[in-house]
Coordinates of C-alpha atoms in Angstrom, one line a residue:
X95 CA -14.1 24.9 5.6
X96 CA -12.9 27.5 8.3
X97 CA -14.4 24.4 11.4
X98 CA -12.3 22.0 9.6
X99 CA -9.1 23.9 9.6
X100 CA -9.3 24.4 13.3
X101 CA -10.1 20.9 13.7
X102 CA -7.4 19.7 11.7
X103 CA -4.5 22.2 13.3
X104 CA -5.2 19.9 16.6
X105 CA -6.2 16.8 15.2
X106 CA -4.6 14.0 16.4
X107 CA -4.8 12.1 12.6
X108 CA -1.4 11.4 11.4
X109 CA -1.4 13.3 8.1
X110 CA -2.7 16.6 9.8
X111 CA 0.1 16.0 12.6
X112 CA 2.8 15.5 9.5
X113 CA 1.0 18.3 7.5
X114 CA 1.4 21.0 10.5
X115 CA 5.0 20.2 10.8
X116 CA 5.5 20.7 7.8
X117 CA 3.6 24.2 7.5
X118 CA 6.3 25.3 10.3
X119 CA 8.9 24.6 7.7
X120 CA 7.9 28.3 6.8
X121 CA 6.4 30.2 9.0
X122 CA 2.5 29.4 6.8
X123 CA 4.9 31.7 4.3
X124 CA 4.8 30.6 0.6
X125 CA 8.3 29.3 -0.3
X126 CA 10.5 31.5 -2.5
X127 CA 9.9 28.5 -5.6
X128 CA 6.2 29.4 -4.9
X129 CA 4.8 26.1 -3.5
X130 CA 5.6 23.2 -1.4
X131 CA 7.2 20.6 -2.8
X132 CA 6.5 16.9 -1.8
X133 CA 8.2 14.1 -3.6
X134 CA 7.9 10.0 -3.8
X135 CA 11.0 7.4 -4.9
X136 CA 10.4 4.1 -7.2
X137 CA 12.9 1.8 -8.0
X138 CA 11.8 0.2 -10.9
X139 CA 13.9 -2.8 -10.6
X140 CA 11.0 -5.0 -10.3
X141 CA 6.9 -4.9 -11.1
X142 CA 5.8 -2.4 -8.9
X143 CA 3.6 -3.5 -6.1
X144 CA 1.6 -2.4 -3.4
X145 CA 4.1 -0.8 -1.5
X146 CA 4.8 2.0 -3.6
X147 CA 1.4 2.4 -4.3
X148 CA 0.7 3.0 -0.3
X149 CA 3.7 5.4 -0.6
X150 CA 2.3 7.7 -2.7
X151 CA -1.2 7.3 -1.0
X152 CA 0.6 8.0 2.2
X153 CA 1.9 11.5 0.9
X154 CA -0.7 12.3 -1.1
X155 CA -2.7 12.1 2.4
X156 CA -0.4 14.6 3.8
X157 CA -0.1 16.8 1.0
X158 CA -4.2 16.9 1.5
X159 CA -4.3 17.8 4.8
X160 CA -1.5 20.1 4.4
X161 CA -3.8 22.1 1.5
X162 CA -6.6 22.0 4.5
X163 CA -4.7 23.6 7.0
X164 CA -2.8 26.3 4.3
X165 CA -3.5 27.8 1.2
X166 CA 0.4 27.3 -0.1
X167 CA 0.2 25.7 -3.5
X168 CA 1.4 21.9 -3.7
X169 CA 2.9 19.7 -5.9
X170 CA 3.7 16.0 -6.1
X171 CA 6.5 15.1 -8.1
X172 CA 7.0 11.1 -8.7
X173 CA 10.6 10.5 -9.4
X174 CA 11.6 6.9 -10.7
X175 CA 15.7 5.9 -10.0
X176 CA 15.7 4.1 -13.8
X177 CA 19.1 5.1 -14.7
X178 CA 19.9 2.5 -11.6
X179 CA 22.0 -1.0 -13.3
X180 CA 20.0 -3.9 -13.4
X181 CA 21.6 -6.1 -10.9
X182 CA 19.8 -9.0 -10.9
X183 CA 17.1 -10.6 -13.4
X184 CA 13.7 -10.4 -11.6
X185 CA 12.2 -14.0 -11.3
X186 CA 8.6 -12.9 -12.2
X187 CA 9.5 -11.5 -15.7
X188 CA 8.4 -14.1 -18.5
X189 CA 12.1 -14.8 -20.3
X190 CA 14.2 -14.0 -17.4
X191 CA 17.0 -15.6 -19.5
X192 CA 16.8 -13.4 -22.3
X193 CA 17.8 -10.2 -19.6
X194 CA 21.4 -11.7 -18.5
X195 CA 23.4 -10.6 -20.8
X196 CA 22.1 -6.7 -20.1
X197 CA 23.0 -7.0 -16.2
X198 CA 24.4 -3.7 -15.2
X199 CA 22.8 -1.6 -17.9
X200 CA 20.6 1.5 -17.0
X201 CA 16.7 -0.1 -16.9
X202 CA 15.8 2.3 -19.9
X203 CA 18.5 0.3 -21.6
X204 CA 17.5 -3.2 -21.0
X205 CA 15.1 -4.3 -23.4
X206 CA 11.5 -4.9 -22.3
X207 CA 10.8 -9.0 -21.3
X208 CA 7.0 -8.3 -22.0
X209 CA 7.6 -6.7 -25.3
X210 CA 5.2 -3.7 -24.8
X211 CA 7.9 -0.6 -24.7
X212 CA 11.0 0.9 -25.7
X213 CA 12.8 -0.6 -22.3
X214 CA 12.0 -2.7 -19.2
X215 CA 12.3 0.9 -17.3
X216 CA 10.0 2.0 -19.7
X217 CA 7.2 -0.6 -19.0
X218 CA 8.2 -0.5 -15.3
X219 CA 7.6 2.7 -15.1
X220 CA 3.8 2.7 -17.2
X221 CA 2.6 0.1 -14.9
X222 CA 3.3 2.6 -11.7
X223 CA 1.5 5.1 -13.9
X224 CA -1.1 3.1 -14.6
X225 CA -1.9 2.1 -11.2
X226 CA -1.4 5.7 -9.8
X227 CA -3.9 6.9 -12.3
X228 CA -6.5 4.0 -11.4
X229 CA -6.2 5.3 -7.8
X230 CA -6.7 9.2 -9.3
X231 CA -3.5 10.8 -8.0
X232 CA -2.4 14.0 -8.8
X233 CA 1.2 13.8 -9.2
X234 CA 4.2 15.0 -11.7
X235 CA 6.3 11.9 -13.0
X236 CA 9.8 12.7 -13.6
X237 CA 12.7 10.0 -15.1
X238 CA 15.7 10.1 -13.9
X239 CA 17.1 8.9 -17.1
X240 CA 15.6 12.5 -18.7
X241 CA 16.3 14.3 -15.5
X242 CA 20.0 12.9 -15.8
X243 CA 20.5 13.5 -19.7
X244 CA 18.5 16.6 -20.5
X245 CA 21.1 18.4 -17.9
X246 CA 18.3 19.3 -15.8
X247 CA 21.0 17.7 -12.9
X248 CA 24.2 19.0 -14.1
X249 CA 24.2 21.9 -11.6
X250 CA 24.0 19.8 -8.6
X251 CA 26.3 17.4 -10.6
X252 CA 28.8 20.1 -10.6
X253 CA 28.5 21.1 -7.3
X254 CA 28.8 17.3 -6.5
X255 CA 32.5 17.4 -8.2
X256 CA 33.4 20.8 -6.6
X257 CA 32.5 19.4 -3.2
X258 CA 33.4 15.6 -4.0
X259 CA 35.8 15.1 -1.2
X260 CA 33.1 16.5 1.4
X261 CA 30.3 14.4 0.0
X262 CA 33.1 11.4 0.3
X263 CA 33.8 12.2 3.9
X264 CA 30.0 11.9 4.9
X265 CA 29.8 8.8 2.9
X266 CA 32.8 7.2 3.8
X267 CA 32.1 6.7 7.7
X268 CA 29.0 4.5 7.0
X269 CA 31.6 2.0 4.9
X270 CA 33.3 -1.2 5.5
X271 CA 37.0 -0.5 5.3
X272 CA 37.2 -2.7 2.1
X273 CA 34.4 -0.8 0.5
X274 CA 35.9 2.2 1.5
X275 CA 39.2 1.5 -0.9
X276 CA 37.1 1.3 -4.1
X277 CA 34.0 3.5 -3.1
X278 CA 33.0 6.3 -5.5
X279 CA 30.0 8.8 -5.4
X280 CA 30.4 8.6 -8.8
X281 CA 29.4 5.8 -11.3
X282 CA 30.4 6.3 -14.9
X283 CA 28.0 5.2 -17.8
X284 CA 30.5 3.3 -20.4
X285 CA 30.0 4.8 -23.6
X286 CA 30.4 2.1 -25.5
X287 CA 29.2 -1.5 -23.2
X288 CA 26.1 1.2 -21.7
X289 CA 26.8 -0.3 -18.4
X290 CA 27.0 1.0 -15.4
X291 CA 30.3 0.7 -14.1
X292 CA 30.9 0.2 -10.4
X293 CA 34.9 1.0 -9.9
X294 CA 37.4 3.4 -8.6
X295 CA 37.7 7.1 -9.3
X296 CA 41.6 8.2 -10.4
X297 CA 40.6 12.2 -10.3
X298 CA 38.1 14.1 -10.3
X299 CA 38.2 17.9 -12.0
X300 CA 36.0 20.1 -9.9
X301 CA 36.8 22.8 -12.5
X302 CA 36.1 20.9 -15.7
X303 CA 33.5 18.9 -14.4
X304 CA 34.9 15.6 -15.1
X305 CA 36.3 12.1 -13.6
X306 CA 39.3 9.9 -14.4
X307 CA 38.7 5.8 -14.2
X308 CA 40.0 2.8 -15.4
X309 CA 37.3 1.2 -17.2
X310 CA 36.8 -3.4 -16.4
X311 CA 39.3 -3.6 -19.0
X312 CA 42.2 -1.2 -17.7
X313 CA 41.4 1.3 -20.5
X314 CA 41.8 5.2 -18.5
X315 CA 38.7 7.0 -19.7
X316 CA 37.8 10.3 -18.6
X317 CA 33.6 11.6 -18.9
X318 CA 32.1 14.6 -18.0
X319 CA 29.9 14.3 -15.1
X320 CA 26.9 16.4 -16.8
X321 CA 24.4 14.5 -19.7
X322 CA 23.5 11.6 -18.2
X323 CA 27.3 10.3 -18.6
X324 CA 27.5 9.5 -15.0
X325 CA 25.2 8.3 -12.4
X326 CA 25.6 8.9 -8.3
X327 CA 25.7 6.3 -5.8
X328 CA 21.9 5.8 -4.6
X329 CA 22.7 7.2 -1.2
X330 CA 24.3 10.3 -2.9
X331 CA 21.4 10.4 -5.5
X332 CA 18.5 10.7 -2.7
X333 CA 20.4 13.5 -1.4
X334 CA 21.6 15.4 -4.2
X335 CA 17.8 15.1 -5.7
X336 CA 16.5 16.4 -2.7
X337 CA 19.1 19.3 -3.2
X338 CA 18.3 19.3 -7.4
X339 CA 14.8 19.4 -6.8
X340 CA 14.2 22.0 -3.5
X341 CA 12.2 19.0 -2.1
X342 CA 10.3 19.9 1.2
X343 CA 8.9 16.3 1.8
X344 CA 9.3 12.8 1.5
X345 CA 8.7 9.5 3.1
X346 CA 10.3 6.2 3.1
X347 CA 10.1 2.9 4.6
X348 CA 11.8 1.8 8.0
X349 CA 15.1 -0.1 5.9
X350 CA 16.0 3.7 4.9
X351 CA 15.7 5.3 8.4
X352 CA 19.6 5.0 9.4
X353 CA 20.3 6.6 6.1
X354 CA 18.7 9.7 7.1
X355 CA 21.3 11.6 8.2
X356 CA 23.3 10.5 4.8
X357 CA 20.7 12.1 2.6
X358 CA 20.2 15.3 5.0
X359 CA 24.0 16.1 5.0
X360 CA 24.4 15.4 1.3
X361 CA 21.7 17.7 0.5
X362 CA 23.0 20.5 2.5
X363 CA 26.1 20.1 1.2
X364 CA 25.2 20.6 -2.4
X365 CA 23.1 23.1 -1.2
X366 CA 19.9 21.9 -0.1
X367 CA 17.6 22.5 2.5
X368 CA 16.6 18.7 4.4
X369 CA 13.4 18.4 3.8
X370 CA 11.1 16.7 6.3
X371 CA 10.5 13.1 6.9
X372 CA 8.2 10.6 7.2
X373 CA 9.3 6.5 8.1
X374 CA 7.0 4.1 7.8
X375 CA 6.8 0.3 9.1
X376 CA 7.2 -1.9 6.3
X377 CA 4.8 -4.5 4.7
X378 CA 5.0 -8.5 5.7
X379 CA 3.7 -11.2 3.5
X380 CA 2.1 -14.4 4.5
X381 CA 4.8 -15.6 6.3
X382 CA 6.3 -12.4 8.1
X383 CA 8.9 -11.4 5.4
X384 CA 9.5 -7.9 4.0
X385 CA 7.3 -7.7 0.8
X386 CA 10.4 -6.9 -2.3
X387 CA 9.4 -5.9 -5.4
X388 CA 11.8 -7.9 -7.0
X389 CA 11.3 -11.3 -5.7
X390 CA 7.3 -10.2 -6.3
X391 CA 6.0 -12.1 -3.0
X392 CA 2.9 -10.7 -0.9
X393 CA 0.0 -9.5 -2.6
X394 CA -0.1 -6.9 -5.5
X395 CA -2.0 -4.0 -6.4
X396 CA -4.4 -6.0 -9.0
X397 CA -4.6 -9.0 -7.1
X398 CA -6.2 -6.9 -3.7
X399 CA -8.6 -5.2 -6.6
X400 CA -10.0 -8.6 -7.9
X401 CA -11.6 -8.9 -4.4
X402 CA -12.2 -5.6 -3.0
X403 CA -12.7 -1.6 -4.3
X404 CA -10.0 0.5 -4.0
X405 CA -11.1 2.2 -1.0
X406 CA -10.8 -0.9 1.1
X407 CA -6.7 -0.9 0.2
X408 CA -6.6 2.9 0.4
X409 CA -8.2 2.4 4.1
X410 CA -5.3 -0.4 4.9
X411 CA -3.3 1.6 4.0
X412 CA -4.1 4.6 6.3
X413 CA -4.5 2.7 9.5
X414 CA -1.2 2.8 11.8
X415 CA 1.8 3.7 9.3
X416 CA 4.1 3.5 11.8
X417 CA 3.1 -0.4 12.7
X418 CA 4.6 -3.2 10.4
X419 CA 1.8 -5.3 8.9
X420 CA 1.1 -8.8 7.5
X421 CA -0.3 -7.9 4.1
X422 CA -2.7 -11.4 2.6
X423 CA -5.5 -11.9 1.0
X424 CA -7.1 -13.0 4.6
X425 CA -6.6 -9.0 5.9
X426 CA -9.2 -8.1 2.5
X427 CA -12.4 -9.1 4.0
X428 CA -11.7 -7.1 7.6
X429 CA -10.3 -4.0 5.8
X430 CA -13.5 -3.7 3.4
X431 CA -16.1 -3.9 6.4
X432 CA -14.3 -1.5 8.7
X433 CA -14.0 0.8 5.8
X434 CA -17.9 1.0 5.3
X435 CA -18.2 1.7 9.3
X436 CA -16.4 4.4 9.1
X437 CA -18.4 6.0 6.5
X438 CA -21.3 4.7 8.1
X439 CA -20.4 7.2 11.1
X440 CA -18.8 9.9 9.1
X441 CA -22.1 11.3 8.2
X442 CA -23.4 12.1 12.1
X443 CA -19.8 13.2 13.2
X444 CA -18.9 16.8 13.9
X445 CA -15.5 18.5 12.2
X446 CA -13.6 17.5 15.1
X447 CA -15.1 13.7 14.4
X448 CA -14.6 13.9 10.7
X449 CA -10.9 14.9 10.8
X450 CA -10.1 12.0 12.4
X451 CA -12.2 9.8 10.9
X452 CA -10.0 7.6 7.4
X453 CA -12.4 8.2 5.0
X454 CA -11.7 12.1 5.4
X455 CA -8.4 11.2 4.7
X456 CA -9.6 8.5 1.7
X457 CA -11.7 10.8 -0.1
X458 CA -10.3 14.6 -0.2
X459 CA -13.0 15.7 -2.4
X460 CA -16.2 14.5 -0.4
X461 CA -16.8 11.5 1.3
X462 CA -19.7 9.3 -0.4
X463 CA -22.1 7.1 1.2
X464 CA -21.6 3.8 2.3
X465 CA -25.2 1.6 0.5
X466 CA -23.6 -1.5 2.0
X467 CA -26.8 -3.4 3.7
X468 CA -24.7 -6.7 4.5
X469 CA -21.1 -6.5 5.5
X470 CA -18.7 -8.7 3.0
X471 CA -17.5 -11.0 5.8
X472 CA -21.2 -12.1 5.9
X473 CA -21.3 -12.5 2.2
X474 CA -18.7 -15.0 2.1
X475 CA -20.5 -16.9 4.7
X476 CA -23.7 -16.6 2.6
X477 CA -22.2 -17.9 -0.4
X478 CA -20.6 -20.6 1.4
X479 CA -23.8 -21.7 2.9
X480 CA -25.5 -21.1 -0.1
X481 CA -22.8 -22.4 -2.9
X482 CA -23.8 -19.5 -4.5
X483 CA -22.2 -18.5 -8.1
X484 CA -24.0 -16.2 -9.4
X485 CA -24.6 -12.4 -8.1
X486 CA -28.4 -13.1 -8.5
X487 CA -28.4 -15.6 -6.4
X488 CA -27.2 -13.7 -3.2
X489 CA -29.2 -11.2 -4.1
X490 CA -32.4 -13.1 -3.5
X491 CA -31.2 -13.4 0.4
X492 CA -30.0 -9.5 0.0
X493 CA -33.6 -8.4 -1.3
X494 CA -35.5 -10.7 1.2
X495 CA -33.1 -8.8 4.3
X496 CA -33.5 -5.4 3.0
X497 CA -36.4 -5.1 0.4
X498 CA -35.0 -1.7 -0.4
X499 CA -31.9 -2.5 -1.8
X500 CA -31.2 -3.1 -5.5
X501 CA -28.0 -3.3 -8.0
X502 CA -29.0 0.3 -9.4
X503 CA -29.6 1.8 -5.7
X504 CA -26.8 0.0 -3.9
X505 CA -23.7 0.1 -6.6
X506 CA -21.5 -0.7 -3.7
X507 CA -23.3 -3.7 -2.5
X508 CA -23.6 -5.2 -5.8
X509 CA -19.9 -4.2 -6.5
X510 CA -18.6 -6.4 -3.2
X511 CA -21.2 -9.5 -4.1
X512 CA -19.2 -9.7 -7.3
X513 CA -16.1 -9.4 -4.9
X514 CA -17.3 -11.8 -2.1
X515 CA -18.2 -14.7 -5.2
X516 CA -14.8 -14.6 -6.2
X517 CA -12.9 -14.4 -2.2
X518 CA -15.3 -17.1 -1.7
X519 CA -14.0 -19.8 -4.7
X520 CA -10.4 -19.0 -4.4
X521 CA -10.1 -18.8 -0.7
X522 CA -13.3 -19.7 1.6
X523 CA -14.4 -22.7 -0.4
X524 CA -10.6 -24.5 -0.6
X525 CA -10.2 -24.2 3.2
X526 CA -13.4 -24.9 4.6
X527 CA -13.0 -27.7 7.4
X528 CA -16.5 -29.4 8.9
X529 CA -16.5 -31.3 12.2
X530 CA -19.1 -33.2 13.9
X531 CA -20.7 -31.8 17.0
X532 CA -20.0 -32.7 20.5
X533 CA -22.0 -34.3 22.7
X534 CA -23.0 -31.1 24.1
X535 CA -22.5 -28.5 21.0
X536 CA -25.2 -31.5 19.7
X537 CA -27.5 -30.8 22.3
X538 CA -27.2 -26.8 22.1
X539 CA -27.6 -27.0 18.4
X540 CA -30.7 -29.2 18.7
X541 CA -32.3 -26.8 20.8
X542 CA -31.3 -23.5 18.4
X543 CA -32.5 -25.4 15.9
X544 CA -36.0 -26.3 17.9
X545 CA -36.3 -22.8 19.0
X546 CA -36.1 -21.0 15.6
X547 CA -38.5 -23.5 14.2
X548 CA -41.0 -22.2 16.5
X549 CA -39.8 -18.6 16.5
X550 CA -42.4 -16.6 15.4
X551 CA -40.3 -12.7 16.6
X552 CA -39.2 -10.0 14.2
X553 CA -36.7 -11.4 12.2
X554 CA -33.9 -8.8 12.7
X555 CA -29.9 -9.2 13.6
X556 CA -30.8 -8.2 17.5
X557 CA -33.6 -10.3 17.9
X558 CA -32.2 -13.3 16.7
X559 CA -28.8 -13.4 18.2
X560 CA -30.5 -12.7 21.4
X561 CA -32.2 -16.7 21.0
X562 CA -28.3 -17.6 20.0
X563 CA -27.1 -16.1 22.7
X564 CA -29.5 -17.9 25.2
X565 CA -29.1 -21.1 24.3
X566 CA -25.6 -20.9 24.4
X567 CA -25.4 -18.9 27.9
X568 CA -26.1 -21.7 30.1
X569 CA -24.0 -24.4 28.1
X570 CA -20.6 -22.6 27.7
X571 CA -18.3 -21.1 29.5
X572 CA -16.5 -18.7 28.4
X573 CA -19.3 -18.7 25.7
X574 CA -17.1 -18.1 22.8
X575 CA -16.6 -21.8 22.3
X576 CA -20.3 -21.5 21.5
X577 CA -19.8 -19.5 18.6
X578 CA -16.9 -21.5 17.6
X579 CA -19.0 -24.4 17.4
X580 CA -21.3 -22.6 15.0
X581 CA -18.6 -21.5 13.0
X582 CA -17.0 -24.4 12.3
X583 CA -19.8 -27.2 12.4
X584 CA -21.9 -25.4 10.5
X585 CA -20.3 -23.4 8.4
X586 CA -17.0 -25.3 7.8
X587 CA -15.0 -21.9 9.3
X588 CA -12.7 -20.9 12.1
X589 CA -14.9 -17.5 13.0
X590 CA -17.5 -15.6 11.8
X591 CA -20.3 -13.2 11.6
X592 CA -22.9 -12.3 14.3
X593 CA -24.4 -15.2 14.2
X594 CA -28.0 -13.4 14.1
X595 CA -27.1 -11.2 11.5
X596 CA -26.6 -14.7 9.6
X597 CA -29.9 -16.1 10.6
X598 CA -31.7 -12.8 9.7
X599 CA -29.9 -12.8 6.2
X600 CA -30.0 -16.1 5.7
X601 CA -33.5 -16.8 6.5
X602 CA -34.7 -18.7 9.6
X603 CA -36.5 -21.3 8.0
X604 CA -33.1 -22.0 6.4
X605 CA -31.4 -21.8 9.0
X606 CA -33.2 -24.7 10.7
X607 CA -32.4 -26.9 8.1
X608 CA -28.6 -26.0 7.7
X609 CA -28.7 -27.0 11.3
X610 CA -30.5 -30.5 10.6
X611 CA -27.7 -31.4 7.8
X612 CA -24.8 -30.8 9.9
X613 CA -26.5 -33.0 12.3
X614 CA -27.3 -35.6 10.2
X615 CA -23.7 -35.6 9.5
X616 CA -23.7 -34.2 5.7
X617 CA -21.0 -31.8 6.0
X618 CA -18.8 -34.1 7.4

């Protein structure tokens, strides 16, 4: 343990460089609250998807490497915003309809679409659960509907109403002049309608702890600010929580990075210490826009898992934080592959290595080994070539490559033939595209296909993509369009595997004949 702590206090990996920031916070001195508090934001407005989930993983990387590097106990705390109104009826909710007439109503309060709990917060908020425990997190999950009404707020509520107009003033300069006129850090719960009431405070009364409003309907009311009969403002809420809580880290993506300054100065207003920061890049869908949990576009948690483990998302989700990145179903295949070469190499790497290395970060307790004999992008291709739909069948061309490897020995390997079967008929199969040959891609194939039948060599991935290679070398330039033409004549694809790790999984003698039906014309 003692060479990975010096690696780690100069690694260049992003969660040990976060991690040692953060251990400055206190001079490597436990914290007067007696551990080091790192905290995570959900809005349940919507399903949660894969965002939040690579928030959590994200901290949960940091909090990690910060228990490498110092013994200072953690703790995660999960805190979900469901006292928020519901401002708009999500559109992937079966019923939408049914939810209008609760618009503006805390999320606990809105009755669940699906029918499974007390409130559409409720289920909201087991489906993050569910998916954080999948994953294994250790983490504290805290509501801010209880956090709001069991009083564990009012303090910093109180202090909010003591300290209301300097709490305004910050908030106030980042407002529209017409916001501005009407702008309250304070929303008022109606007692009566349950809604969340956006409108203008009359008085507040620092000493009593209460606030003065006309309700929708002009009727004054007056509420205390403590028991969950008021809400704050979200800007004022991330602050004031930060302040409630003693929070010492959190992270967020890059649409909350001008608000920074907000949060800090709220918090240290009500008495806070900032805590530090992490932004990340956001997540793109298929066609560049921001992935929204509301609108439910991109690609969700379960839909990544019907294709891939969970390690292949956790390892997406580790590379380049700081980067903004298209999240489809087409980033699966690459993701899964460079995960297993990583812990391929993480077995022969020194500490120094291993620090740096994503599966350290992927798997804090021990990092398995990878019993992946074929990578998944040349799975696909097998089963395209194959029209396999069955596990056994693939595994007939698995066994014959590596005689060693079985279901029982190589879980892993069996686990991504189930995954590659089913990327392969939702995704491969409806977009493969044959052409015919050129002239001279005919010619070049015609010889591959003369050579292998006579190849009498040891049938391995070098060996064989050295005879692809020299066919090729003399007929195109640059030679790439050599492997395109294999690609996409033979195998109906854009790009592909080493083409010699194909024929050696494959089989040669099959090989040859693949090559006599695509010139025959049968593909096309």
């Amino acid at each position: 343990m003692s060479d990975l702590r010096d690696a780690a206090m100069t690694s260049k990996a992003w969660p040990f460089e976060e991690a040692r920031r953060l251990l400055k916070r206190y001079d490597s001195k436990v914290p007067e609250k007696g551990y080091v508090l790192f905290e995570t934001g959900y809005g349940p407005s919507g399903l949660p998807h894969i965002g939040t989930f690579g928030e959590v993983l994200r901290t949960t990387m940091i909090r990690r490497a910060f228990e490498v590097i110092s013994d200072i106990p953690t703790r995660l705390i999960c805190f979900s915003d469901d006292l928020d109104g519901m401002r708009k009826v999500p559109g992937n909710v079966p019923n939408p309809e049914a939810l209008a007439e609760h618009l503006q109503k805390p999320l606990t309060s809105v009755p669940d679409p699906f029918g499974t709990h007390d409130s559409f917060g409720a289920h909201n908020n087991a489906m993050l659960r569910r998916f954080l425990d999948t994953f294994g997190f250790e983490y504290e999950f805290i509501s801010a509907t209880e956090f709001y009404r069991s009083g564990r707020f009012d303090e910093v509520l109180l202090r909010a109403a003591e300290r209301y107009d300097d709490v305004m003033k910050v908030m106030l300069k980042s407002l529209r002049d017409e916001r501005r006129q009407t702008y309250s850090i304070f929303l008022p719960i109606h007692p009566e309608t349950g809604r969340v009431l956006y409108v203008p405070i009359k008085h507040v009364d620092a000493a009593k702890g209460e606030i003065t409003f006309d309700t929708e309907d002009g009727e004054e009311m007056t509420l205390p600010v403590t028991g969950g009969n008021v809400k704050l403002q979200w800007k004022p809420d991330f602050g004031a929580r930060w302040a409630a809580l003693d929070v010492d880290f959190e992270m967020y993506g890059k649409d909350h990075s001008t608000n920074t300054p907000i949060y800090d100065s709220i918090c240290e207003i009500l008495g806070g210490k900032r805590p530090e920061h992490f932004t990340y890049e956001l997540f793109l869908d298929e066609n560049g826009q921001k992935i929204s949990k509301s609108s439910g576009n991109g690609i969700s948690i379960d839909e990544w898992l019907t294709y891939a483990a969970t390690e292949s998302l956790s390892y997406f989700m580790y590379a380049k934080p700081k980067t903004a990145k298209r999240m489809h179903f087409d980033v699966i295949p690459k993701a899964v592959d460079e995960y297993h070469q990583q812990l391929r190499a993480y077995a022969g790497q020194d500490a120094a290595q291993k620090v740096n290395n994503p599966v350290f970060h992927i798997h804090p307790e021990g990092v398995p080994e990878s019993r992946m004999v074929v990578p998944f992008s040349m799975l696909l291709n097998l089963a395209s070539v194959a029209g396999a739909e069955r596990k056994d069948q693939l595994w007939g061309f698995i066994q014959r490559y590596a005689p060693e490897a079985s279901a029982e020995t190589n879980p892993d390997m069996d686990a991504a033939v189930g995954y590659a079967l089913r990327y392969y008929e939702d995704f491969v199969k409806p977009a493969k595209v044959y052409r015919a040959p050129t002239d001279p891609e005919r010619e070049a194939l015609a010889e591959l296909r003369d050579r292998l039948a006579a190849y009498d060599g040891p049938r391995d991935d070098e060996a064989l993509q050295s005879v692809v290679y020299d066919v090729g070398r003399d007929r195109f330039d640059p030679l790439k369009g050599w492997f395109s033409a294999l690609y996409e004549v033979l195998l109906g694809a854009r790009q592909g595997p080493r083409f010699g790790g194909f024929i050696a999984l494959y089989g040669v003698e099959e090989t040859v004949q693949l090559i006599d039906d695509a010139l025959a014309g049968k593909f096309v």
